CSV table of C-alpha atoms in Angstrom, one decimal:
chain,number,residue,atom,x,y,z
A,1,MET,CA,91.4,69.7,105.2
A,2,THR,CA,91.7,67.7,108.4
A,3,GLN,CA,89.2,68.7,111.1
A,4,ALA,CA,90.7,71.5,113.2
A,5,LYS,CA,91.8,70.5,116.6
A,6,GLN,CA,92.6,74.1,117.7
A,7,ASP,CA,91.1,77.5,117.0
A,8,VAL,CA,94.5,79.1,116.7
A,9,VAL,CA,98.1,77.8,116.5
A,10,VAL,CA,100.8,80.4,117.1
A,11,ILE,CA,104.2,79.7,115.5
A,12,GLY,CA,107.0,81.1,117.5
A,13,ALA,CA,107.3,81.8,121.2
A,14,GLY,CA,109.1,85.1,121.2
A,15,LEU,CA,107.3,88.0,122.9
A,16,SER,CA,105.1,88.5,119.9
A,17,GLY,CA,103.8,85.0,119.7
A,18,LEU,CA,103.5,84.6,123.5
A,19,ARG,CA,101.5,87.9,123.7
A,20,ALA,CA,99.2,86.9,120.9
A,21,ALA,CA,98.5,83.5,122.6
A,22,GLN,CA,97.9,85.3,125.9
A,23,LEU,CA,95.4,87.7,124.3
A,24,LEU,CA,93.5,84.7,122.7
A,25,ALA,CA,93.7,82.0,125.4
A,26,ASP,CA,90.7,83.1,127.4
A,27,ASP,CA,88.3,82.8,124.5
A,28,TYR,CA,89.8,80.2,122.1
A,29,ASP,CA,91.6,76.9,122.1
A,30,VAL,CA,95.2,78.0,121.4
A,31,CYS,CA,98.6,76.4,121.3
A,32,VAL,CA,102.1,77.8,120.7
A,33,VAL,CA,104.8,75.8,118.9
A,34,GLU,CA,108.5,76.8,119.3
A,35,ALA,CA,111.6,75.4,117.6
A,36,ARG,CA,113.9,76.2,120.5
A,37,ASP,CA,114.1,74.4,123.8
A,38,ARG,CA,113.3,77.8,125.4
A,39,VAL,CA,110.9,80.7,125.0
A,40,GLY,CA,111.8,84.3,124.3
A,41,GLY,CA,113.1,84.3,120.8
A,42,ARG,CA,115.5,87.2,120.6
A,43,ALA,CA,115.1,87.7,124.4
A,44,MET,CA,117.7,85.5,126.1
A,45,ALA,CA,119.4,85.5,129.4
A,46,HIS,CA,122.8,84.3,130.8
A,47,THR,CA,123.6,83.4,134.4
A,48,PHE,CA,127.1,84.4,135.6
A,49,ALA,CA,129.1,82.2,138.0
A,50,ASN,CA,128.1,84.4,140.9
A,51,GLY,CA,124.4,84.0,140.2
A,52,ASP,CA,123.8,87.4,138.6
A,53,THR,CA,121.9,87.3,135.3
A,54,VAL,CA,122.1,89.4,132.1
A,55,ASP,CA,120.1,89.8,129.0
A,56,VAL,CA,122.3,88.7,126.0
A,57,GLY,CA,119.4,89.5,123.7
A,58,GLY,CA,117.2,92.6,123.6
A,59,GLN,CA,116.9,94.4,126.9
A,60,TRP,CA,115.8,98.0,126.8
A,61,VAL,CA,112.5,99.8,127.2
A,62,GLY,CA,112.0,103.6,127.0
A,63,PRO,CA,109.3,106.3,126.8
A,64,GLY,CA,106.7,105.7,124.2
A,65,GLN,CA,106.9,102.0,124.5
A,66,ASP,CA,103.6,101.9,126.4
A,67,ARG,CA,102.6,98.3,125.5
A,68,LEU,CA,105.9,97.0,126.9
A,69,TYR,CA,105.7,99.0,130.1
A,70,ALA,CA,102.2,97.9,130.7
A,71,LEU,CA,103.1,94.2,130.1
A,72,ILE,CA,106.0,94.5,132.5
A,73,GLU,CA,103.7,95.9,135.2
A,74,ALA,CA,101.0,93.3,134.5
A,75,GLU,CA,103.5,90.5,134.9
A,76,GLY,CA,104.6,91.9,138.3
A,77,ARG,CA,108.0,93.1,137.2
A,78,THR,CA,109.7,96.5,137.7
A,79,THR,CA,112.2,98.6,135.7
A,80,TYR,CA,115.2,100.5,136.7
A,81,PRO,CA,117.1,103.2,134.7
A,82,LEU,CA,120.3,102.6,132.8
A,83,HIS,CA,123.2,104.2,134.7
A,84,ASP,CA,123.6,107.6,133.0
A,85,ASP,CA,125.5,109.6,135.5
A,86,GLY,CA,129.0,110.9,134.8
A,87,ASP,CA,131.1,111.7,131.8
A,88,ARG,CA,131.0,109.8,128.5
A,89,LEU,CA,134.0,108.9,126.5
A,90,MET,CA,135.0,109.4,122.9
A,91,LEU,CA,138.0,107.5,121.5
A,92,ASN,CA,138.7,108.8,118.1
A,93,ARG,CA,142.0,108.2,116.2
A,94,GLY,CA,143.8,107.3,119.4
A,95,ARG,CA,142.6,110.3,121.4
A,96,LEU,CA,140.4,109.8,124.4
A,97,SER,CA,138.1,112.7,125.4
A,98,HIS,CA,135.3,113.2,127.9
A,99,TYR,CA,132.0,114.8,127.1
A,100,THR,CA,128.4,115.1,128.4
A,101,GLY,CA,125.2,114.9,126.5
A,102,THR,CA,124.5,112.8,123.4
A,103,ILE,CA,127.0,114.1,120.9
A,104,PRO,CA,130.8,113.5,121.6
A,105,LYS,CA,133.2,116.4,121.8
A,106,LEU,CA,134.7,117.0,118.4
A,107,ALA,CA,135.8,120.1,116.4
A,108,PRO,CA,132.9,122.6,116.2
A,109,HIS,CA,132.5,122.2,112.4
A,110,VAL,CA,132.2,118.4,112.9
A,111,LEU,CA,129.7,118.7,115.6
A,112,ALA,CA,127.7,121.2,113.5
A,113,ASN,CA,127.7,118.8,110.6
A,114,VAL,CA,126.6,115.8,112.7
A,115,HIS,CA,123.8,117.9,114.2
A,116,LEU,CA,122.7,118.9,110.7
A,117,MET,CA,122.8,115.3,109.5
A,118,MET,CA,120.8,114.1,112.5
A,119,SER,CA,118.2,116.8,112.2
A,120,GLY,CA,118.0,116.4,108.5
A,121,PHE,CA,117.5,112.6,108.7
A,122,ASP,CA,114.8,113.0,111.4
A,123,GLY,CA,113.1,115.8,109.4
A,124,LEU,CA,112.7,113.4,106.4
A,125,ALA,CA,111.7,110.5,108.7
A,126,ALA,CA,108.9,112.7,110.2
A,127,GLN,CA,107.2,112.7,106.8
A,128,ILE,CA,106.9,109.0,106.5
A,129,ASP,CA,103.7,107.1,107.2
A,130,PRO,CA,104.9,104.0,109.0
A,131,LEU,CA,101.9,102.0,107.9
A,132,ALA,CA,102.8,102.6,104.2
A,133,PRO,CA,106.2,104.2,103.7
A,134,TRP,CA,106.0,103.3,100.0
A,135,ARG,CA,103.3,105.9,99.5
A,136,HIS,CA,105.5,108.9,100.1
A,137,PRO,CA,105.9,111.0,97.0
A,138,LYS,CA,109.7,110.6,97.2
A,139,ALA,CA,109.5,106.9,98.2
A,140,ALA,CA,110.9,105.7,94.8
A,141,LEU,CA,113.9,108.1,95.1
A,142,TRP,CA,114.6,107.4,98.7
A,143,ASP,CA,114.3,103.6,98.1
A,144,SER,CA,116.7,103.8,95.2
A,145,MET,CA,119.7,104.9,97.4
A,146,THR,CA,121.3,103.6,100.6
A,147,VAL,CA,121.7,105.4,103.9
A,148,ALA,CA,125.5,105.5,103.1
A,149,GLU,CA,124.8,107.4,99.8
A,150,TRP,CA,122.7,109.9,101.7
A,151,MET,CA,125.5,110.3,104.3
A,152,ARG,CA,128.2,110.8,101.7
A,153,LYS,CA,126.3,113.8,100.3
A,154,ARG,CA,125.9,115.4,103.7
A,155,ALA,CA,129.1,114.6,105.6
A,156,TRP,CA,131.7,117.4,105.3
A,157,THR,CA,134.4,115.3,107.0
A,158,ARG,CA,135.4,111.7,107.6
A,159,ASP,CA,134.9,112.2,111.3
A,160,ALA,CA,131.3,113.3,110.8
A,161,PHE,CA,130.6,110.3,108.5
A,162,ASP,CA,132.2,107.9,110.9
A,163,LEU,CA,130.3,109.2,114.0
A,164,PHE,CA,126.9,109.1,112.1
A,165,ALA,CA,127.8,105.5,111.0
A,166,VAL,CA,128.3,104.5,114.7
A,167,GLY,CA,124.8,105.6,115.4
A,168,ILE,CA,123.4,103.7,112.3
A,169,GLY,CA,125.3,100.6,113.4
A,170,ALA,CA,124.0,100.8,117.0
A,171,VAL,CA,120.4,101.2,115.8
A,172,PHE,CA,120.4,98.7,112.9
A,173,ALA,CA,123.2,96.3,113.7
A,174,ALA,CA,124.2,96.9,110.1
A,175,GLU,CA,126.4,99.1,107.9
A,176,PRO,CA,124.9,102.2,106.2
A,177,HIS,CA,125.4,100.7,102.8
A,178,GLU,CA,123.2,97.7,103.6
A,179,ILE,CA,120.0,99.7,104.2
A,180,SER,CA,117.9,101.7,101.8
A,181,LEU,CA,117.3,105.3,102.8
A,182,LEU,CA,113.6,104.7,102.8
A,183,HIS,CA,114.0,101.8,105.3
A,184,GLY,CA,116.2,103.9,107.5
A,185,LEU,CA,113.6,106.7,107.5
A,186,PHE,CA,110.8,104.3,108.2
A,187,TYR,CA,112.7,102.7,111.1
A,188,ALA,CA,113.4,106.0,112.6
A,189,ARG,CA,109.8,107.2,112.2
A,190,ALA,CA,108.5,103.9,113.7
A,191,GLY,CA,110.7,104.6,116.8
A,192,THR,CA,109.7,108.3,116.9
A,193,SER,CA,113.1,109.5,115.6
A,194,LEU,CA,116.7,108.4,115.1
A,195,ASP,CA,117.7,110.8,117.9
A,196,ASN,CA,115.3,108.9,120.2
A,197,LEU,CA,116.7,105.5,119.1
A,198,VAL,CA,120.3,106.5,120.0
A,199,SER,CA,119.4,108.2,123.3
A,200,THR,CA,119.5,106.9,126.9
A,201,THR,CA,117.6,108.9,129.4
A,202,GLY,CA,114.4,110.0,127.7
A,203,GLY,CA,115.2,107.7,124.8
A,204,ALA,CA,114.9,104.1,123.8
A,205,GLN,CA,117.7,102.9,126.1
A,206,GLN,CA,116.3,104.5,129.2
A,207,ASP,CA,115.2,101.5,131.3
A,208,ARG,CA,116.0,97.8,132.0
A,209,VAL,CA,113.8,95.1,133.5
A,210,HIS,CA,114.6,93.5,136.9
A,211,GLY,CA,114.8,89.8,136.2
A,212,ASP,CA,115.7,90.4,132.5
A,213,MET,CA,113.6,90.7,129.4
A,214,ALA,CA,114.0,87.0,129.0
A,215,GLY,CA,112.4,86.5,132.4
A,216,LEU,CA,109.4,88.5,131.1
A,217,ALA,CA,109.0,86.0,128.3
A,218,ASP,CA,109.3,83.1,130.8
A,219,GLY,CA,106.5,84.6,132.9
A,220,LEU,CA,104.2,84.9,129.9
A,221,ALA,CA,105.0,81.2,129.0
A,222,ALA,CA,104.3,80.1,132.6
A,223,GLY,CA,100.9,81.7,132.4
A,224,LEU,CA,100.1,79.7,129.2
A,225,GLY,CA,101.4,76.4,130.8
A,226,ASP,CA,101.1,73.4,128.6
A,227,LEU,CA,99.7,75.4,125.7
A,228,VAL,CA,103.4,76.0,124.8
A,229,ARG,CA,105.2,73.2,123.0
A,230,LEU,CA,109.0,73.6,122.9
A,231,SER,CA,111.5,71.8,120.6
A,232,SER,CA,108.7,71.8,118.0
A,233,ALA,CA,110.2,73.3,114.8
A,234,VAL,CA,107.7,73.7,112.1
A,235,ARG,CA,108.6,71.8,108.9
A,236,THR,CA,105.5,72.2,106.8
A,237,ILE,CA,102.5,74.5,106.7
A,238,ARG,CA,99.6,73.4,104.6
A,239,TRP,CA,96.6,75.7,104.3
A,240,LYS,CA,93.3,76.2,102.7
A,241,ASP,CA,90.8,79.0,103.2
A,242,ASP,CA,89.1,77.1,106.0
A,243,GLY,CA,92.1,76.1,108.1
A,244,VAL,CA,95.8,75.1,108.4
A,245,ARG,CA,97.8,72.0,109.3
A,246,ILE,CA,101.3,72.3,110.4
A,247,ASP,CA,103.8,69.5,110.8
A,248,THR,CA,106.3,69.9,113.6
A,249,GLU,CA,109.1,67.8,115.1
A,250,THR,CA,106.7,66.8,117.9
A,251,GLY,CA,103.7,66.0,115.7
A,252,PRO,CA,101.0,67.7,113.6
A,253,VAL,CA,98.7,70.5,114.7
A,254,SER,CA,95.5,71.5,112.9
A,255,ALA,CA,93.7,74.8,113.5
A,256,ARG,CA,91.2,77.2,112.0
A,257,ARG,CA,93.7,80.0,112.0
A,258,ALA,CA,97.5,80.5,112.5
A,259,ILE,CA,99.7,83.4,113.6
A,260,LEU,CA,103.2,83.3,112.2
A,261,ALA,CA,105.5,85.1,114.7
A,262,LEU,CA,108.9,84.4,113.1
A,263,PRO,CA,111.5,86.7,111.5
A,264,PRO,CA,111.3,86.5,107.7
A,265,ASN,CA,114.5,84.4,107.3
A,266,GLN,CA,113.0,81.7,109.6
A,267,ALA,CA,109.6,81.7,107.8
A,268,LEU,CA,111.5,80.8,104.6
A,269,ARG,CA,112.8,77.6,106.2
A,270,ILE,CA,109.3,76.2,106.3
A,271,ASP,CA,107.9,74.2,103.4
A,272,TRP,CA,104.7,76.0,102.4
A,273,ASP,CA,101.8,74.2,100.6
A,274,PRO,CA,100.6,75.9,98.4
A,275,VAL,CA,103.9,77.4,97.5
A,276,LEU,CA,104.5,80.9,98.7
A,277,PRO,CA,103.2,83.6,96.4
A,278,ALA,CA,106.0,85.5,94.6
A,279,ALA,CA,105.2,88.7,96.4
A,280,LYS,CA,105.6,87.2,99.8
A,281,SER,CA,108.6,85.1,99.1
A,282,GLY,CA,110.2,87.9,97.2
A,283,LEU,CA,109.8,90.2,100.2
A,284,TRP,CA,111.1,87.7,102.8
A,285,LEU,CA,114.1,86.8,100.6
A,286,ARG,CA,115.1,90.5,100.6
A,287,MET,CA,114.8,90.9,104.4
A,288,PRO,CA,118.1,89.6,105.9
A,289,PRO,CA,118.7,90.2,109.6
A,290,GLY,CA,121.3,92.5,111.0
A,291,ALA,CA,124.5,91.1,112.5
A,292,CYS,CA,125.3,91.6,116.1
A,293,ILE,CA,127.5,90.0,118.8
A,294,LYS,CA,126.5,91.3,122.3
A,295,CYS,CA,129.5,91.2,124.7
A,296,VAL,CA,129.3,91.6,128.5
A,297,ALA,CA,132.2,91.7,131.0
A,298,GLN,CA,131.5,91.4,134.7
A,299,TYR,CA,133.7,93.0,137.3
A,300,GLU,CA,133.8,93.0,141.1
A,301,THR,CA,132.5,96.5,141.1
A,302,PRO,CA,131.5,99.1,138.4
A,303,PHE,CA,134.9,100.7,138.9
A,304,TRP,CA,134.4,103.3,136.2
A,305,ARG,CA,131.8,105.0,138.3
A,306,ASP,CA,134.5,105.9,140.9
A,307,ARG,CA,136.3,107.8,138.1
A,308,GLY,CA,133.1,109.8,137.4
A,309,LEU,CA,132.3,107.9,134.2
A,310,ALA,CA,128.9,106.8,132.9
A,311,GLY,CA,130.2,103.7,131.3
A,312,GLN,CA,129.2,104.9,127.9
A,313,ALA,CA,131.8,105.3,125.2
A,314,VAL,CA,132.0,105.8,121.4
A,315,ALA,CA,135.0,104.5,119.5
A,316,PRO,CA,134.5,104.7,115.7
A,317,GLN,CA,137.7,102.9,114.8
A,318,LEU,CA,137.3,99.9,117.2
A,319,ASP,CA,135.4,96.7,116.5
A,320,VAL,CA,133.4,97.5,119.7
A,321,ARG,CA,132.2,100.9,118.7
A,322,VAL,CA,129.8,101.6,121.6
A,323,THR,CA,129.7,100.6,125.3
A,324,PHE,CA,127.2,100.9,128.2
A,325,ASP,CA,127.2,100.4,131.9
A,326,ASN,CA,125.0,97.3,132.1
A,327,THR,CA,125.0,96.9,135.9
A,328,GLU,CA,121.7,95.9,137.3
A,329,ALA,CA,120.4,98.2,140.0
A,330,GLY,CA,121.0,96.7,143.5
A,331,ARG,CA,123.8,94.4,142.4
A,332,SER,CA,127.4,94.9,143.6
A,333,ALA,CA,129.1,93.4,140.6
A,334,GLY,CA,129.5,95.8,137.6
A,335,GLN,CA,128.9,95.0,134.0
A,336,LEU,CA,130.3,96.7,130.9
A,337,LEU,CA,128.3,96.0,127.7
A,338,GLY,CA,129.7,96.3,124.2
A,339,PHE,CA,128.3,95.6,120.7
A,340,ILE,CA,130.1,94.2,117.7
A,341,GLU,CA,127.9,95.0,114.7
A,342,GLY,CA,127.6,94.8,110.9
A,343,ASP,CA,130.8,93.8,109.0
A,344,HIS,CA,132.8,93.5,112.3
A,345,ALA,CA,130.2,91.0,113.6
A,346,ARG,CA,130.4,88.9,110.5
A,347,GLN,CA,134.2,88.9,110.7
A,348,TRP,CA,134.4,88.0,114.4
A,349,ALA,CA,131.7,85.3,114.1
A,350,ALA,CA,134.2,83.2,112.1
A,351,ARG,CA,137.0,83.6,114.6
A,352,ASP,CA,138.0,81.9,117.8
A,353,PRO,CA,135.8,82.9,120.8
A,354,GLN,CA,138.8,83.4,123.0
A,355,GLN,CA,140.4,85.7,120.5
A,356,ARG,CA,137.1,87.6,120.4
A,357,ARG,CA,137.0,87.9,124.2
A,358,ALA,CA,140.5,89.3,124.3
A,359,ALA,CA,139.7,91.8,121.6
A,360,VAL,CA,136.6,93.0,123.4
A,361,LEU,CA,138.4,93.4,126.7
A,362,GLU,CA,141.2,95.3,124.9
A,363,ALA,CA,138.6,97.6,123.5
A,364,PHE,CA,137.1,98.1,126.9
A,365,ALA,CA,140.6,98.8,128.3
A,366,ALA,CA,141.3,101.4,125.6
A,367,CYS,CA,138.4,103.4,127.1
A,368,TYR,CA,138.4,102.5,130.8
A,369,GLY,CA,142.0,101.5,131.5
A,370,GLU,CA,143.9,98.4,132.4
A,371,GLN,CA,141.4,97.3,135.0
A,372,ALA,CA,139.0,96.4,132.3
A,373,LEU,CA,141.3,93.6,131.1
A,374,HIS,CA,140.5,91.6,134.3
A,375,PRO,CA,136.8,90.7,134.6
A,376,ILE,CA,135.5,88.1,137.0
A,377,ASP,CA,133.3,86.7,134.2
A,378,TYR,CA,132.5,87.3,130.6
A,379,VAL,CA,129.9,86.2,128.1
A,380,ASP,CA,129.1,87.1,124.5
A,381,GLN,CA,126.2,86.0,122.3
A,382,ASP,CA,126.8,85.8,118.6
A,383,TRP,CA,123.4,86.2,117.1
A,384,THR,CA,124.6,85.4,113.6
A,385,SER,CA,125.2,81.9,114.7
A,386,GLU,CA,122.1,81.4,116.7
A,387,VAL,CA,120.4,78.7,114.7
A,388,TRP,CA,116.8,79.9,115.0
A,389,SER,CA,117.6,83.6,114.4
A,390,ARG,CA,120.8,83.8,112.4
A,391,GLY,CA,121.0,87.6,113.1
A,392,CYS,CA,119.8,90.4,115.2
A,393,TYR,CA,118.2,92.9,116.0
A,394,ALA,CA,115.7,92.7,113.1
A,395,ALA,CA,115.4,92.2,109.4
A,396,LEU,CA,116.7,94.9,107.1
A,397,MET,CA,115.5,96.2,103.8
A,398,GLY,CA,117.9,97.3,101.1
A,399,PRO,CA,117.1,99.4,98.0
A,400,GLY,CA,113.9,98.6,96.2
A,401,VAL,CA,112.4,96.4,98.8
A,402,TRP,CA,109.8,98.7,100.4
A,403,THR,CA,108.6,100.1,97.1
A,404,GLY,CA,108.6,96.8,95.3
A,405,HIS,CA,107.3,94.5,98.1
A,406,GLY,CA,106.4,96.4,101.2
A,407,ALA,CA,102.6,96.4,100.6
A,408,HIS,CA,102.7,92.6,101.3
A,409,LEU,CA,104.5,92.8,104.6
A,410,ARG,CA,101.4,92.4,106.8
A,411,THR,CA,99.0,90.6,104.5
A,412,PRO,CA,97.8,87.2,105.6
A,413,LEU,CA,98.4,84.0,103.6
A,414,GLY,CA,94.9,82.6,103.7
A,415,PRO,CA,94.3,81.7,107.4
A,416,VAL,CA,97.9,82.4,108.3
A,417,HIS,CA,98.3,85.9,109.9
A,418,MET,CA,101.5,87.8,110.3
A,419,ALA,CA,103.0,88.9,113.6
A,420,GLY,CA,106.6,89.5,114.9
A,421,THR,CA,108.4,92.8,115.2
A,422,GLU,CA,109.2,92.8,111.5
A,423,THR,CA,105.5,93.5,110.8
A,424,ALA,CA,105.2,96.4,113.2
A,425,SER,CA,104.5,100.0,112.3
A,426,SER,CA,105.5,101.2,115.7
A,427,TYR,CA,109.0,100.4,117.0
A,428,TYR,CA,109.8,98.0,114.3
A,429,GLY,CA,112.7,95.8,115.5
A,430,TYR,CA,111.9,96.3,119.1
A,431,PHE,CA,109.9,94.3,121.7
A,432,GLU,CA,107.4,97.1,121.6
A,433,GLY,CA,106.9,96.4,117.9
A,434,ALA,CA,106.5,92.7,118.7
A,435,LEU,CA,103.6,93.5,121.0
A,436,GLU,CA,102.0,95.9,118.5
A,437,ALA,CA,102.2,93.2,115.8
A,438,ALA,CA,100.7,90.7,118.2
A,439,GLU,CA,97.7,92.9,118.9
A,440,ARG,CA,97.1,93.5,115.2
A,441,ALA,CA,97.3,89.8,114.3
A,442,VAL,CA,94.9,89.0,117.2
A,443,ARG,CA,92.4,91.5,115.9
A,444,GLU,CA,92.6,89.9,112.5
A,445,VAL,CA,92.1,86.4,113.9
A,446,ARG,CA,89.2,87.4,116.1
A,447,ALA,CA,87.4,89.0,113.2
A,448,ALA,CA,88.0,86.0,111.0
A,449,LEU,CA,86.8,83.5,113.6
A,450,GLU,CA,83.7,85.5,114.4
A,451,ASP,CA,82.9,85.8,110.8
A,452,GLY,CA,83.5,82.1,110.2
């Protein structure tokens, strides 16, 4: 093996890779290689014509995400709460109704059913060990069925099924039939509960970051300086027990250890030497990402607030099934945020962007009135078409994956250690999970370097 030039090379400059490099940089020679011409990975910002910015990738932080809050504070940034005052809206089968709280106003028997489904799901999730979900006594059973199968057995009505499916789509950016029940339970347990993951105040969507989550990534990269190499897609990883050599578009890098901070579908784009073990390649091949198009319309003011609305709506029959008030605290212009997810995202990804914009605004107008048809600016980000992600929010596992391959999720490949939110046991799929994974990979690397 070529003489190592670095102690550690980090592959991927998302939050997980940047945080790993930051934790190592004071004690070791480190470099970070990134395929994109920017840092942040699935954190990405857009600047509107008036100068306001918005996260078009991941953006929220909530109670229990202690690593992310600490990093935000350490980087000199502050948070503000998602606007959560006023009535929420439910558009169901053409009928628009107002409600307060988490669960929309529906017939009592439907509400009771949804409550039972949510509490039942979270009751099962609480039994899961997020470090090893395959070890649960019922893991084989739960991993043999989809979330949709579980829902069909417990939903008394189509309305209950559809409303629960909206929550699944919002959390996973996927359809219930795409996810194994075991993966759904693991994901909920890793994020405390499904109820927590669909909640705003007190939940996972409680707070935003001034200067955007993408700005947090920019700050981390600025602290690393020229240790970060952009536009350096990794083509080949060659490794032996004593080191690794990677070939990138800007030249080779040799190191004693590597940290791979990429989603599984991107790790598969690399040519590995020796060839990937069947256990690892089999796992990554079975971990496709969710599908999401994030859509933000900007208005002169957040006009819905004048009507006593929170800017949060649920519309099970629309392509945009959930909306939020995305306005940054202290800004005069308002923002409405909507998500197109799962099957709808895959369909709209193939259609004309102007048609998509019109459809999104029509969905907003169905909830908030004709004024929603006339934004001063608009942006959407189709993550299924983003070349170095090809999906969002995170990788999914269908039936049989956790029980057949899950034990290999975090295991290193020789000197190559695994990071990225898809290897987290806490808040898998979230930036908090990305930071947890970075810390674990760094502990592994430090132990290996000290022993070697």
